């Protein structure tokens, strides 16, 4: 579990949950450079711990993780903090998973490999919506 130190002037906080350490660290780096406060966890359990102790504006969660799925995390985040937006990240572009994520309340869904500019645009749109 990591947190990027960032200026307090930008209050928008993002949680990245992905078991792929290389991708997780790359996302933390990109989002931190874009001046977001970023927390990161490797699995469902890390994600829940952070969600229960920090105000998170946006969750970026991998769909497939070793302990539980990103859809499980999406369901849990909606019960902990209904205002938190969620973007599901996956290497698996299955339509049924996409539809389920959207029905549960995901803001959007992005496939790996992730285009940095596309992700930053999606994050910006998610965070610019009124709560």
PDB file of C-alpha atoms in Angstrom:
ATOM      1  CA  UNK A   1       0.000   0.000   0.000  1.00  0.00           C
ATOM      2  CA  UNK A   2       1.541   3.329  -1.047  1.00  0.00           C
ATOM      3  CA  UNK A   3       0.645   6.982  -1.063  1.00  0.00           C
ATOM      4  CA  UNK A   4       2.192   9.620  -3.273  1.00  0.00           C
ATOM      5  CA  UNK A   5       3.136  12.840  -1.514  1.00  0.00           C
ATOM      6  CA  UNK A   6       1.508  15.723  -3.355  1.00  0.00           C
ATOM      7  CA  UNK A   7       0.584  19.302  -2.740  1.00  0.00           C
ATOM      8  CA  UNK A   8      -2.512  19.810  -0.610  1.00  0.00           C
ATOM      9  CA  UNK A   9      -3.914  22.408  -3.053  1.00  0.00           C
ATOM     10  CA  UNK A  10      -5.452  19.663  -5.213  1.00  0.00           C
ATOM     11  CA  UNK A  11      -7.962  17.844  -3.055  1.00  0.00           C
ATOM     12  CA  UNK A  12      -8.939  15.186  -5.575  1.00  0.00           C
ATOM     13  CA  UNK A  13      -7.808  11.796  -4.351  1.00  0.00           C
ATOM     14  CA  UNK A  14      -7.467   8.638  -6.420  1.00  0.00           C
ATOM     15  CA  UNK A  15      -7.050   5.044  -5.297  1.00  0.00           C
ATOM     16  CA  UNK A  16      -5.397   2.618  -7.731  1.00  0.00           C
ATOM     17  CA  UNK A  17      -5.964  -1.091  -7.014  1.00  0.00           C
ATOM     18  CA  UNK A  18      -4.181  -3.537  -9.319  1.00  0.00           C
ATOM     19  CA  UNK A  19      -2.173  -6.690  -8.605  1.00  0.00           C
ATOM     20  CA  UNK A  20       0.186  -5.856 -11.511  1.00  0.00           C
ATOM     21  CA  UNK A  21       2.873  -3.928  -9.633  1.00  0.00           C
ATOM     22  CA  UNK A  22       4.455  -2.434 -12.753  1.00  0.00           C
ATOM     23  CA  UNK A  23       1.139  -1.045 -13.994  1.00  0.00           C
ATOM     24  CA  UNK A  24       0.112   0.109 -10.512  1.00  0.00           C
ATOM     25  CA  UNK A  25       3.352   2.078 -10.068  1.00  0.00           C
ATOM     26  CA  UNK A  26       3.083   3.554 -13.586  1.00  0.00           C
ATOM     27  CA  UNK A  27      -0.480   4.721 -12.875  1.00  0.00           C
ATOM     28  CA  UNK A  28       0.562   6.231  -9.537  1.00  0.00           C
ATOM     29  CA  UNK A  29       3.402   8.078 -11.271  1.00  0.00           C
ATOM     30  CA  UNK A  30       1.208   9.409 -14.111  1.00  0.00           C
ATOM     31  CA  UNK A  31      -1.607  10.506 -11.809  1.00  0.00           C
ATOM     32  CA  UNK A  32       0.791  12.091  -9.313  1.00  0.00           C
ATOM     33  CA  UNK A  33       2.417  14.085 -12.125  1.00  0.00           C
ATOM     34  CA  UNK A  34      -1.084  15.293 -13.040  1.00  0.00           C
ATOM     35  CA  UNK A  35      -1.286  16.668  -9.466  1.00  0.00           C
ATOM     36  CA  UNK A  36      -3.687  14.162  -7.943  1.00  0.00           C
ATOM     37  CA  UNK A  37      -3.170  12.686  -4.494  1.00  0.00           C
ATOM     38  CA  UNK A  38      -2.797   8.960  -5.155  1.00  0.00           C
ATOM     39  CA  UNK A  39      -3.074   5.898  -2.930  1.00  0.00           C
ATOM     40  CA  UNK A  40      -2.370   2.407  -4.212  1.00  0.00           C
ATOM     41  CA  UNK A  41      -3.086  -1.156  -3.196  1.00  0.00           C
ATOM     42  CA  UNK A  42      -2.310  -4.543  -4.685  1.00  0.00           C
ATOM     43  CA  UNK A  43      -5.611  -6.284  -3.979  1.00  0.00           C
ATOM     44  CA  UNK A  44      -9.202  -6.108  -2.728  1.00  0.00           C
ATOM     45  CA  UNK A  45      -8.133  -6.140   0.934  1.00  0.00           C
ATOM     46  CA  UNK A  46      -5.701  -3.218   0.472  1.00  0.00           C
ATOM     47  CA  UNK A  47      -8.384  -1.303  -1.411  1.00  0.00           C
ATOM     48  CA  UNK A  48     -11.020  -1.761   1.292  1.00  0.00           C
ATOM     49  CA  UNK A  49      -8.571  -0.728   4.026  1.00  0.00           C
ATOM     50  CA  UNK A  50      -7.769   2.517   2.200  1.00  0.00           C
ATOM     51  CA  UNK A  51     -11.416   3.205   1.317  1.00  0.00           C
ATOM     52  CA  UNK A  52     -12.378   2.892   4.983  1.00  0.00           C
ATOM     53  CA  UNK A  53      -9.670   5.287   6.197  1.00  0.00           C
ATOM     54  CA  UNK A  54      -9.349   7.898   3.421  1.00  0.00           C
ATOM     55  CA  UNK A  55     -11.716  10.089   1.431  1.00  0.00           C
ATOM     56  CA  UNK A  56     -11.368   8.746  -2.112  1.00  0.00           C
ATOM     57  CA  UNK A  57     -12.850  10.664  -5.049  1.00  0.00           C
ATOM     58  CA  UNK A  58     -12.029   8.090  -7.724  1.00  0.00           C
ATOM     59  CA  UNK A  59     -11.173   4.394  -7.648  1.00  0.00           C
ATOM     60  CA  UNK A  60      -9.268   2.804 -10.536  1.00  0.00           C
ATOM     61  CA  UNK A  61      -9.581  -0.946 -10.057  1.00  0.00           C
ATOM     62  CA  UNK A  62      -8.378  -3.931 -12.019  1.00  0.00           C
ATOM     63  CA  UNK A  63     -11.166  -6.357 -12.885  1.00  0.00           C
ATOM     64  CA  UNK A  64      -9.209  -9.582 -12.248  1.00  0.00           C
ATOM     65  CA  UNK A  65      -7.336  -9.818  -8.938  1.00  0.00           C
ATOM     66  CA  UNK A  66      -6.185 -12.831  -6.914  1.00  0.00           C
ATOM     67  CA  UNK A  67      -8.429 -12.403  -3.866  1.00  0.00           C
ATOM     68  CA  UNK A  68     -11.654 -10.850  -5.192  1.00  0.00           C
ATOM     69  CA  UNK A  69     -12.665  -9.098  -8.401  1.00  0.00           C
ATOM     70  CA  UNK A  70     -12.836  -5.434  -9.247  1.00  0.00           C
ATOM     71  CA  UNK A  71     -16.611  -5.887  -9.438  1.00  0.00           C
ATOM     72  CA  UNK A  72     -16.583  -7.006  -5.787  1.00  0.00           C
ATOM     73  CA  UNK A  73     -14.563  -3.897  -4.937  1.00  0.00           C
ATOM     74  CA  UNK A  74     -16.998  -1.736  -6.936  1.00  0.00           C
ATOM     75  CA  UNK A  75     -19.938  -3.130  -4.950  1.00  0.00           C
ATOM     76  CA  UNK A  76     -18.109  -2.539  -1.673  1.00  0.00           C
ATOM     77  CA  UNK A  77     -17.057   1.034  -2.524  1.00  0.00           C
ATOM     78  CA  UNK A  78     -20.645   1.932  -3.344  1.00  0.00           C
ATOM     79  CA  UNK A  79     -21.680   0.830   0.163  1.00  0.00           C
ATOM     80  CA  UNK A  80     -18.757   2.634   1.857  1.00  0.00           C
ATOM     81  CA  UNK A  81     -18.793   5.865  -0.164  1.00  0.00           C
ATOM     82  CA  UNK A  82     -21.547   6.315  -2.721  1.00  0.00           C
ATOM     83  CA  UNK A  83     -19.887   9.524  -4.011  1.00  0.00           C
ATOM     84  CA  UNK A  84     -16.689   7.733  -5.081  1.00  0.00           C
ATOM     85  CA  UNK A  85     -16.525   7.300  -8.843  1.00  0.00           C
ATOM     86  CA  UNK A  86     -15.091   4.030 -10.188  1.00  0.00           C
ATOM     87  CA  UNK A  87     -13.240   3.188 -13.390  1.00  0.00           C
ATOM     88  CA  UNK A  88     -12.642  -0.530 -14.007  1.00  0.00           C
ATOM     89  CA  UNK A  89      -9.357  -1.497 -15.700  1.00  0.00           C
ATOM     90  CA  UNK A  90      -8.924  -4.825 -17.431  1.00  0.00           C
ATOM     91  CA  UNK A  91      -7.032  -6.828 -19.986  1.00  0.00           C
ATOM     92  CA  UNK A  92     -10.259  -8.715 -20.526  1.00  0.00           C
ATOM     93  CA  UNK A  93     -12.637  -6.801 -22.788  1.00  0.00           C
ATOM     94  CA  UNK A  94     -15.670  -8.934 -22.047  1.00  0.00           C
ATOM     95  CA  UNK A  95     -18.991  -7.244 -22.804  1.00  0.00           C
ATOM     96  CA  UNK A  96     -20.758  -9.001 -19.909  1.00  0.00           C
ATOM     97  CA  UNK A  97     -18.204  -7.656 -17.400  1.00  0.00           C
ATOM     98  CA  UNK A  98     -18.551  -4.181 -18.902  1.00  0.00           C
ATOM     99  CA  UNK A  99     -22.342  -4.275 -18.599  1.00  0.00           C
ATOM    100  CA  UNK A 100     -22.200  -5.619 -15.046  1.00  0.00           C
ATOM    101  CA  UNK A 101     -19.713  -2.920 -13.997  1.00  0.00           C
ATOM    102  CA  UNK A 102     -21.888  -0.181 -15.483  1.00  0.00           C
ATOM    103  CA  UNK A 103     -25.039  -1.620 -13.861  1.00  0.00           C
ATOM    104  CA  UNK A 104     -23.347  -1.705 -10.448  1.00  0.00           C
ATOM    105  CA  UNK A 105     -22.361   1.931 -10.833  1.00  0.00           C
ATOM    106  CA  UNK A 106     -18.966   2.206 -12.537  1.00  0.00           C
ATOM    107  CA  UNK A 107     -18.290   5.539 -14.221  1.00  0.00           C
ATOM    108  CA  UNK A 108     -16.373   3.880 -17.051  1.00  0.00           C
ATOM    109  CA  UNK A 109     -14.268   0.913 -18.126  1.00  0.00           C
ATOM    110  CA  UNK A 110     -10.842   0.979 -19.792  1.00  0.00           C
ATOM    111  CA  UNK A 111      -8.888  -1.849 -21.431  1.00  0.00           C
ATOM    112  CA  UNK A 112      -5.185  -2.610 -21.062  1.00  0.00           C
ATOM    113  CA  UNK A 113      -2.803  -1.596 -22.459  1.00  0.00           C
ATOM    114  CA  UNK A 114      -3.743   1.803 -21.113  1.00  0.00           C
ATOM    115  CA  UNK A 115      -3.129   4.922 -23.149  1.00  0.00           C
ATOM    116  CA  UNK A 116      -1.933   7.535 -20.634  1.00  0.00           C
ATOM    117  CA  UNK A 117      -3.664  10.484 -22.328  1.00  0.00           C
ATOM    118  CA  UNK A 118      -6.933   8.570 -22.674  1.00  0.00           C
ATOM    119  CA  UNK A 119      -6.792   7.594 -18.999  1.00  0.00           C
ATOM    120  CA  UNK A 120      -6.065  11.158 -17.833  1.00  0.00           C
ATOM    121  CA  UNK A 121      -8.981  12.440 -19.924  1.00  0.00           C
ATOM    122  CA  UNK A 122     -11.302   9.796 -18.449  1.00  0.00           C
ATOM    123  CA  UNK A 123     -10.109  10.610 -14.908  1.00  0.00           C
ATOM    124  CA  UNK A 124     -10.666  14.314 -15.509  1.00  0.00           C
ATOM    125  CA  UNK A 125     -14.203  13.702 -16.793  1.00  0.00           C
ATOM    126  CA  UNK A 126     -15.028  11.476 -13.820  1.00  0.00           C
ATOM    127  CA  UNK A 127     -13.765  14.009 -11.297  1.00  0.00           C
ATOM    128  CA  UNK A 128     -15.343  17.030 -12.999  1.00  0.00           C
ATOM    129  CA  UNK A 129     -18.867  15.663 -12.629  1.00  0.00           C
ATOM    130  CA  UNK A 130     -20.903  17.139  -9.797  1.00  0.00           C
ATOM    131  CA  UNK A 131     -21.135  14.828  -6.776  1.00  0.00           C
TER     132      UNK A 131
END
